[in-house]
Short mmCIF file of C-alpha atoms and ligand atoms in Angstrom, two decimals:
data_model
loop_
_atom_site.label_atom_id
_atom_site.label_comp_id
_atom_site.label_asym_id
_atom_site.label_seq_id
_atom_site.Cartn_x
_atom_site.Cartn_y
_atom_site.Cartn_z
CA UNK A 1 56.61 -96.94 -7.63
CA UNK A 2 59.70 -96.93 -9.80
CA UNK A 3 58.05 -94.25 -11.92
CA UNK A 4 59.61 -91.72 -9.55
CA UNK A 5 63.14 -92.87 -10.26
CA UNK A 6 62.40 -93.25 -13.96
CA UNK A 7 61.26 -89.65 -13.96
CA UNK A 8 64.53 -88.62 -12.30
CA UNK A 9 66.30 -90.20 -15.26
CA UNK A 10 63.96 -88.39 -17.64
CA UNK A 11 64.91 -85.12 -15.95
CA UNK A 12 68.63 -85.86 -16.39
CA UNK A 13 68.11 -86.56 -20.07
CA UNK A 14 65.94 -83.47 -20.53
CA UNK A 15 68.43 -81.22 -18.74
CA UNK A 16 71.21 -82.53 -20.94
CA UNK A 17 69.20 -82.06 -24.14
CA UNK A 18 67.94 -78.59 -23.30
CA UNK A 19 71.33 -77.05 -22.61
CA UNK A 20 71.48 -73.54 -24.06
CA UNK A 21 67.73 -72.99 -23.94
CA UNK A 22 65.82 -71.08 -21.32
CA UNK A 23 62.73 -73.20 -20.96
CA UNK A 24 61.38 -76.66 -21.66
CA UNK A 25 57.72 -76.48 -22.63
CA UNK A 26 56.87 -80.01 -23.60
CA UNK A 27 58.40 -83.43 -23.10
CA UNK A 28 57.47 -86.32 -25.39
CA UNK A 29 57.90 -89.79 -23.97
CA UNK A 30 57.39 -93.06 -25.77
CA UNK A 31 56.03 -95.71 -23.41
CA UNK A 32 55.34 -99.25 -24.55
CA UNK A 33 52.35 -101.21 -23.32
CA UNK A 34 54.70 -103.96 -22.07
CA UNK A 35 57.23 -101.67 -20.39
CA UNK A 36 55.77 -102.13 -16.94
CA UNK A 37 55.36 -98.38 -16.64
CA UNK A 38 52.08 -96.82 -15.57
CA UNK A 39 51.51 -93.67 -17.66
CA UNK A 40 49.25 -92.22 -15.02
CA UNK A 41 51.93 -92.58 -12.38
CA UNK A 42 54.42 -91.01 -14.80
CA UNK A 43 52.10 -88.07 -15.22
CA UNK A 44 51.88 -87.64 -11.48
CA UNK A 45 55.65 -87.85 -10.98
CA UNK A 46 56.38 -85.49 -13.86
CA UNK A 47 55.10 -82.37 -12.13
CA UNK A 48 56.80 -83.27 -8.88
CA UNK A 49 60.18 -84.03 -10.43
CA UNK A 50 60.24 -81.09 -12.87
CA UNK A 51 59.57 -78.57 -10.12
CA UNK A 52 62.37 -75.98 -9.74
CA UNK A 53 63.96 -76.99 -13.03
CA UNK A 54 64.00 -75.65 -16.56
CA UNK A 55 61.01 -77.86 -17.22
CA UNK A 56 58.82 -76.60 -14.42
CA UNK A 57 55.26 -76.22 -15.70
CA UNK A 58 56.01 -78.13 -18.90
CA UNK A 59 53.45 -80.52 -20.36
CA UNK A 60 54.08 -84.21 -20.59
CA UNK A 61 53.00 -85.93 -23.77
CA UNK A 62 53.01 -89.72 -23.59
CA UNK A 63 53.01 -91.62 -26.84
CA UNK A 64 51.77 -95.16 -26.18
CA UNK A 65 53.30 -97.96 -28.20
CA UNK A 66 51.27 -101.15 -28.60
CA UNK A 67 52.67 -104.56 -27.69
CA UNK A 68 53.74 -106.69 -30.62
CA UNK A 69 55.26 -110.09 -30.98
CA UNK A 70 56.26 -112.91 -33.26
CA UNK A 71 54.64 -116.30 -32.80
CA UNK A 72 57.33 -118.97 -33.12
CA UNK A 73 54.75 -121.63 -33.92
CA UNK A 74 52.98 -119.98 -36.83
CA UNK A 75 55.74 -117.55 -37.85
CA UNK A 76 53.36 -114.65 -37.77
CA UNK A 77 53.25 -111.17 -36.31
CA UNK A 78 50.74 -110.93 -33.45
CA UNK A 79 49.34 -108.26 -31.17
CA UNK A 80 50.31 -108.65 -27.53
CA UNK A 81 48.38 -106.66 -25.00
CA UNK A 82 49.72 -108.61 -22.00
CA UNK A 83 52.75 -110.81 -21.54
CA UNK A 84 50.58 -113.85 -20.85
CA UNK A 85 48.48 -113.45 -24.01
CA UNK A 86 48.55 -116.60 -26.13
CA UNK A 87 48.87 -116.39 -29.91
CA UNK A 88 45.37 -115.56 -31.22
CA UNK A 89 45.91 -118.00 -34.12
CA UNK A 90 47.35 -121.13 -32.52
CA UNK A 91 47.10 -120.56 -28.76
CA UNK A 92 50.84 -120.95 -28.18
CA UNK A 93 52.69 -118.92 -25.53
CA UNK A 94 55.94 -119.10 -27.49
CA UNK A 95 55.81 -115.46 -28.47
CA UNK A 96 58.89 -113.33 -28.96
CA UNK A 97 58.03 -109.77 -28.01
CA UNK A 98 59.21 -107.40 -30.75
CA UNK A 99 57.63 -104.13 -29.69
CA UNK A 100 55.96 -102.41 -26.79
CA UNK A 101 58.87 -102.43 -24.34
CA UNK A 102 59.91 -98.85 -25.15
CA UNK A 103 60.71 -96.30 -22.47
CA UNK A 104 62.25 -93.38 -24.28
CA UNK A 105 62.50 -89.64 -24.25
CA UNK A 106 61.57 -88.92 -27.84
CA UNK A 107 61.83 -85.16 -28.14
CA UNK A 108 61.40 -81.95 -26.22
CA UNK A 109 59.97 -78.59 -27.11
CA UNK A 110 62.17 -75.77 -25.90
CA UNK A 111 62.44 -72.04 -26.14
CA UNK B 1 47.37 -63.48 -23.77
CA UNK B 2 47.07 -61.99 -27.24
CA UNK B 3 47.18 -64.65 -29.94
CA UNK B 4 47.60 -62.16 -32.79
CA UNK B 5 50.82 -60.35 -32.02
CA UNK B 6 52.17 -62.63 -29.34
CA UNK B 7 52.35 -60.09 -26.57
CA UNK B 8 51.94 -61.31 -23.03
CA UNK B 9 53.88 -64.55 -23.31
CA UNK B 10 52.94 -67.15 -20.74
CA UNK B 11 52.35 -70.82 -21.17
CA UNK B 12 50.90 -70.69 -24.68
CA UNK B 13 52.49 -70.75 -28.07
CA UNK B 14 53.43 -67.25 -29.02
CA UNK B 15 52.03 -66.84 -32.51
CA UNK B 16 49.84 -69.87 -32.88
CA UNK B 17 49.82 -72.06 -35.96
CA UNK B 18 52.94 -72.70 -37.94
CA UNK B 19 54.83 -69.63 -36.81
CA UNK B 20 55.04 -71.02 -33.29
CA UNK B 21 57.89 -73.19 -34.54
CA UNK B 22 60.06 -70.07 -34.55
CA UNK B 23 59.64 -69.50 -30.85
CA UNK B 24 59.36 -73.10 -29.74
CA UNK B 25 61.91 -75.48 -31.12
CA UNK B 26 61.61 -79.21 -31.12
CA UNK B 27 64.79 -81.00 -30.14
CA UNK B 28 65.10 -84.67 -31.06
CA UNK B 29 66.31 -86.69 -28.10
CA UNK B 30 65.60 -90.39 -28.80
CA UNK B 31 67.16 -91.69 -25.60
CA UNK B 32 66.19 -94.67 -23.49
CA UNK B 33 65.10 -93.62 -20.03
CA UNK B 34 67.14 -96.46 -18.58
CA UNK B 35 70.21 -95.77 -20.73
CA UNK B 36 72.28 -94.61 -17.79
CA UNK B 37 71.36 -97.58 -15.63
CA UNK B 38 72.05 -99.94 -18.51
CA UNK B 39 75.48 -98.40 -19.07
CA UNK B 40 76.34 -98.95 -15.39
CA UNK B 41 74.99 -102.50 -15.68
CA UNK B 42 77.22 -103.24 -18.65
CA UNK B 43 80.21 -101.90 -16.74
CA UNK B 44 79.36 -104.20 -13.81
CA UNK B 45 78.91 -107.12 -16.18
CA UNK B 46 82.31 -106.56 -17.78
CA UNK B 47 83.97 -106.23 -14.38
CA UNK B 48 82.37 -109.49 -13.19
CA UNK B 49 83.26 -111.29 -16.39
CA UNK B 50 86.91 -110.26 -16.16
CA UNK B 51 87.02 -111.92 -12.72
CA UNK B 52 84.91 -114.89 -13.71
CA UNK B 53 82.36 -114.10 -11.02
CA UNK B 54 78.83 -115.44 -11.30
CA UNK B 55 76.32 -112.83 -10.12
CA UNK B 56 72.67 -113.66 -9.49
CA UNK B 57 69.93 -111.12 -8.83
CA UNK B 58 67.32 -112.55 -6.45
CA UNK B 59 63.93 -110.92 -6.75
CA UNK B 60 60.64 -111.62 -4.97
CA UNK B 61 57.89 -110.14 -2.90
CA UNK B 62 58.76 -109.40 0.75
CA UNK B 63 59.18 -112.49 2.90
CA UNK B 64 59.30 -115.19 0.23
CA UNK B 65 62.52 -116.51 1.72
CA UNK B 66 65.40 -114.87 -0.16
CA UNK B 67 67.64 -114.39 2.84
CA UNK B 68 66.85 -117.84 4.21
CA UNK B 69 67.79 -119.39 0.86
CA UNK B 70 71.00 -117.35 0.70
CA UNK B 71 72.03 -118.42 4.19
CA UNK B 72 71.35 -122.05 3.30
CA UNK B 73 73.30 -121.70 0.05
CA UNK B 74 76.30 -120.26 1.89
CA UNK B 75 76.31 -123.20 4.33
CA UNK B 76 75.93 -125.69 1.53
CA UNK B 77 78.71 -124.33 -0.67
CA UNK B 78 81.21 -123.70 2.11
CA UNK B 79 84.71 -124.87 1.27
CA UNK B 80 83.95 -125.27 -2.43
CA UNK B 81 83.42 -121.70 -3.53
CA UNK B 82 83.65 -118.31 -1.92
CA UNK B 83 80.42 -116.35 -1.77
CA UNK B 84 79.67 -112.72 -1.08
CA UNK B 85 76.33 -111.00 -0.82
CA UNK B 86 74.82 -107.61 -1.56
CA UNK B 87 71.64 -107.00 0.41
CA UNK B 88 69.04 -104.48 -0.68
CA UNK B 89 66.35 -103.29 1.70
CA UNK B 90 64.63 -99.99 2.24
CA UNK B 91 65.71 -99.97 5.88
CA UNK B 92 67.78 -101.92 8.44
CA UNK B 93 70.82 -104.13 8.09
CA UNK B 94 69.09 -107.21 9.51
CA UNK B 95 69.58 -109.25 6.35
CA UNK B 96 73.27 -108.42 5.96
CA UNK B 97 73.74 -109.41 9.62
CA UNK B 98 72.06 -112.75 8.95
CA UNK B 99 74.34 -113.36 5.98
CA UNK B 100 77.48 -112.54 7.99
CA UNK B 101 76.26 -114.90 10.68
CA UNK B 102 75.96 -117.57 8.00
CA UNK B 103 79.62 -116.93 7.27
CA UNK B 104 79.84 -114.76 4.16
CA UNK B 105 80.89 -111.13 3.68
CA UNK B 106 77.91 -108.89 3.00
CA UNK B 107 77.15 -105.28 2.24
CA UNK B 108 73.80 -103.76 3.02
CA UNK B 109 72.36 -101.15 0.68
CA UNK B 110 69.49 -99.16 2.15
CA UNK B 111 67.40 -97.67 -0.62
CA UNK B 112 65.29 -95.52 1.71
CA UNK B 113 62.16 -94.74 -0.25
CA UNK B 114 63.58 -96.45 -3.33
CA UNK B 115 61.85 -99.69 -4.21
CA UNK B 116 64.65 -101.41 -6.15
CA UNK B 117 68.40 -101.67 -6.50
CA UNK B 118 69.97 -99.95 -9.49
CA UNK B 119 73.19 -100.73 -11.31
CA UNK B 120 75.10 -97.79 -9.86
CA UNK B 121 74.33 -98.82 -6.26
CA UNK B 122 75.40 -102.35 -7.01
CA UNK B 123 78.56 -101.20 -8.79
CA UNK B 124 79.57 -99.11 -5.77
CA UNK B 125 78.81 -101.99 -3.39
CA UNK B 126 80.81 -104.37 -5.57
CA UNK B 127 83.87 -102.15 -5.34
CA UNK B 128 83.63 -102.08 -1.55
CA UNK B 129 82.98 -105.80 -1.28
CA UNK B 130 85.69 -106.62 -3.79
CA UNK B 131 84.68 -110.25 -4.40
CA UNK B 132 87.54 -112.56 -5.38
CA UNK B 133 88.09 -114.20 -8.74
CA UNK B 134 85.95 -117.24 -9.57
CA UNK B 135 83.57 -116.47 -6.72
CA UNK B 136 79.82 -116.25 -6.44
CA UNK B 137 78.08 -112.91 -5.90
CA UNK B 138 74.49 -113.12 -4.71
CA UNK B 139 72.41 -109.96 -4.83
CA UNK B 140 69.20 -109.85 -2.82
CA UNK B 141 66.98 -107.19 -4.29
CA UNK B 142 64.38 -105.19 -2.38
CA UNK B 143 61.26 -107.28 -1.73
CA UNK B 144 59.03 -106.08 -4.55
CA UNK B 145 57.63 -107.96 -7.54
CA UNK B 146 57.26 -104.88 -9.73
CA UNK B 147 60.09 -102.39 -9.94
CA UNK B 148 63.24 -104.54 -9.85
CA UNK B 149 62.08 -106.17 -13.10
CA UNK B 150 63.11 -103.13 -15.14
CA UNK B 151 66.56 -102.63 -13.67
CA UNK B 152 69.49 -104.56 -15.04
CA UNK B 153 72.25 -104.74 -12.41
CA UNK B 154 74.81 -106.50 -14.58
CA UNK B 155 73.88 -109.93 -13.22
CA UNK B 156 74.07 -113.18 -15.18
CA UNK B 157 70.35 -113.62 -14.61
CA UNK B 158 67.43 -112.85 -12.37
CA UNK B 159 66.06 -115.54 -10.10
CA UNK B 160 62.45 -114.99 -9.02
CA UNK B 161 61.52 -116.59 -5.72
CA UNK B 162 57.89 -117.34 -5.07
CA UNK B 163 56.73 -118.95 -1.87
CA UNK B 164 53.73 -121.22 -1.96
CA UNK B 165 51.92 -119.11 0.63
CA UNK B 166 51.60 -116.30 -1.91
CA UNK B 167 49.20 -118.07 -4.26
CA UNK B 168 49.74 -119.66 -7.66
CA UNK B 169 48.48 -116.66 -9.62
CA UNK B 170 51.49 -114.40 -8.94
CA UNK B 171 53.30 -115.06 -12.24
CA UNK B 172 50.22 -113.79 -14.08
CA UNK B 173 49.68 -110.85 -11.76
CA UNK B 174 53.32 -109.75 -11.99
CA UNK B 175 54.16 -110.89 -15.51
CA UNK B 176 57.09 -108.53 -16.06
CA UNK B 177 59.07 -110.03 -13.22
CA UNK B 178 58.53 -113.65 -14.21
CA UNK B 179 59.23 -112.73 -17.80
CA UNK B 180 62.53 -111.12 -16.82
CA UNK B 181 63.64 -114.08 -14.68
CA UNK B 182 65.46 -117.12 -15.98
CA UNK B 183 64.55 -119.25 -12.99
CA UNK B 184 61.58 -119.44 -10.68
CA UNK B 185 62.34 -120.91 -7.29
CA UNK B 186 59.17 -122.20 -5.69
CA UNK B 187 59.99 -121.95 -1.98
CA UNK B 188 58.41 -123.19 1.26
CA UNK B 189 57.20 -126.45 -0.25
CA UNK B 190 57.28 -127.87 3.29
CA UNK B 191 54.03 -125.94 3.79
CA UNK B 192 52.22 -127.49 0.81
CA UNK B 193 50.29 -130.05 2.92
CA UNK B 194 48.66 -127.16 4.78
CA UNK B 195 47.66 -125.15 1.72
CA UNK B 196 45.59 -125.58 -1.40
CA UNK B 197 48.37 -124.21 -3.59
CA UNK B 198 48.38 -125.99 -6.97
CA UNK B 199 51.98 -126.40 -8.08
CA UNK B 200 51.19 -127.43 -11.65
CA UNK B 201 48.88 -124.49 -12.15
CA UNK B 202 51.52 -122.10 -10.89
CA UNK B 203 54.12 -123.53 -13.27
CA UNK B 204 51.64 -123.31 -16.13
CA UNK B 205 51.04 -119.63 -15.34
CA UNK B 206 54.77 -118.95 -15.18
CA UNK B 207 55.29 -120.63 -18.57
CA UNK B 208 52.61 -118.44 -20.11
CA UNK B 209 54.61 -115.32 -19.37
CA UNK B 210 57.94 -117.04 -19.94
CA UNK B 211 57.91 -120.38 -21.81
CA UNK B 212 61.63 -120.92 -21.10
CA UNK B 213 61.54 -120.37 -17.34
CA UNK B 214 63.23 -123.07 -15.28
CA UNK B 215 61.37 -124.06 -12.11
CA UNK B 216 63.11 -125.32 -8.98
CA UNK B 217 60.96 -126.45 -6.06
CA UNK B 218 62.49 -126.39 -2.61
CA UNK B 219 62.19 -125.60 1.04
CA UNK B 220 64.87 -123.26 2.28
CA UNK B 221 63.85 -124.29 5.80
CA UNK B 222 64.07 -128.09 5.61
CA UNK B 223 66.55 -128.28 2.76
CA UNK B 224 64.26 -130.44 0.63
CA UNK B 225 64.95 -129.81 -3.06
CA UNK B 226 67.97 -127.67 -2.27
CA UNK B 227 70.20 -129.99 -4.28
CA UNK B 228 68.38 -128.98 -7.48
CA UNK B 229 69.20 -125.35 -6.77
CA UNK B 230 72.83 -126.11 -5.98
CA UNK B 231 73.14 -128.21 -9.15
CA UNK B 232 71.70 -125.44 -11.28
CA UNK B 233 74.14 -122.95 -9.78
CA UNK B 234 77.13 -125.27 -10.31
CA UNK B 235 75.97 -125.57 -13.92
CA UNK B 236 76.01 -121.79 -14.29
CA UNK B 237 79.52 -121.60 -12.84
N1 GTP C 1 58.04 -122.80 6.35
C1 GTP C 1 58.99 -122.17 5.70
N2 GTP C 1 59.32 -120.91 6.06
C2 GTP C 1 60.31 -120.29 5.39
C3 GTP C 1 61.00 -120.90 4.32
N3 GTP C 1 61.91 -120.01 3.84
C4 GTP C 1 61.79 -118.91 4.59
N4 GTP C 1 60.83 -119.06 5.53
C5 GTP C 1 60.39 -118.09 6.54
O1 GTP C 1 59.79 -116.99 5.87
C6 GTP C 1 60.07 -115.78 6.57
C7 GTP C 1 60.71 -114.76 5.62
O2 GTP C 1 61.97 -115.26 5.19
P1 GTP C 1 63.15 -114.34 4.69
O3 GTP C 1 64.25 -115.22 4.29
O4 GTP C 1 63.44 -113.28 5.68
O5 GTP C 1 62.45 -113.68 3.42
P2 GTP C 1 63.02 -112.53 2.48
O6 GTP C 1 62.50 -112.81 1.13
O7 GTP C 1 64.48 -112.40 2.64
O8 GTP C 1 62.30 -111.25 3.10
P3 GTP C 1 62.60 -109.68 2.79
O9 GTP C 1 64.08 -109.52 2.67
O10 GTP C 1 62.03 -108.99 3.97
O11 GTP C 1 61.89 -109.39 1.52
C8 GTP C 1 60.98 -116.15 7.73
O12 GTP C 1 60.19 -116.28 8.86
C9 GTP C 1 61.54 -117.49 7.31
O13 GTP C 1 61.89 -118.30 8.39
C10 GTP C 1 60.63 -122.25 3.96
O14 GTP C 1 61.16 -122.86 3.02
N5 GTP C 1 59.63 -122.80 4.67
MG1 MG C 2 65.61 -110.71 3.01
ZN1 ZN C 3 50.73 -118.85 -33.35
#
């Protein structure tokens, strides 16, 4: 359950970014399909971690990013839903992941 | 609350529609959640590089044989290279005690409820341990095939240890970890005659999540295959 400690880091980033405002109402996270992060667990941790902070009661908005890669064999962009997915064109596992590993705080809505 | 004039306040947007932008501002953040950890990791990496220290991050599920392999490694390398160890466990200092008994300085980090080591913990431990120049620093992570995958500690690489009693499907079930590792050590091969573990299948699974992964088969108990591990480490040094 590293979502708990990830959420602690989210809080630090949010607190930093919301300096000068009185309330954080919404937090937008970008979470890639290959990031190893469970959005549901993030959701659960969010309320717990934001308690007694500027972001207490805020809503969490998770923007999912799909997994993407580059097949070295056929020099083509491919969708990657799991790390062990072979290239749908040639069956090779030589795929360089190019997207879907994101774990970012994108923006926050404040007042 | 009233959505026309905005009286009442509360959790909802004050004026609704486009005018809500006046009350609620969007602030662009665009920051990696792990940015802080990664910054600590880079600091550790620079510190290690300046002293020409090779640091390895050993990751596995609980009980795969990390501490046993470390103790064996310390014995094996004695006199040729100085080794120090950072031990991560939720509780107890059993593992650090075992390492000291094997003859190397060790620091135990107890993560409590935490399920992984992070770069700050390791940086602090490194300062206390103060490993000498040209030495080897072995970091045993908390036994967990999930969380430690995401946390860079500043190591040269991650080494995933899988024991043959765990089943050959683990690289597929925990793809992030085997993807993040440069090496997979297949441990406890002395037990193979008693199991139906298929080595080739396991290696095939590991290569699906990480085509470049290097596989070293050994028994930390009997010492069989240990030379391959030692040779790989010498190569890294
Ligand atoms: N048969 C056999 N047993 C082994 C081998 N390596 C380790 N063991 C045994 O496996 C058990 C766990 O070994 P440890 O070295 O404590 O494993 P670990 O990965 O450090 O465990 P945690 O730190 O608790 O995650 C011990 O009883 C070891 O004696 C091996 O190569 N063969
Ligand atoms: Mg151990
Ligand atoms: Zn292909």
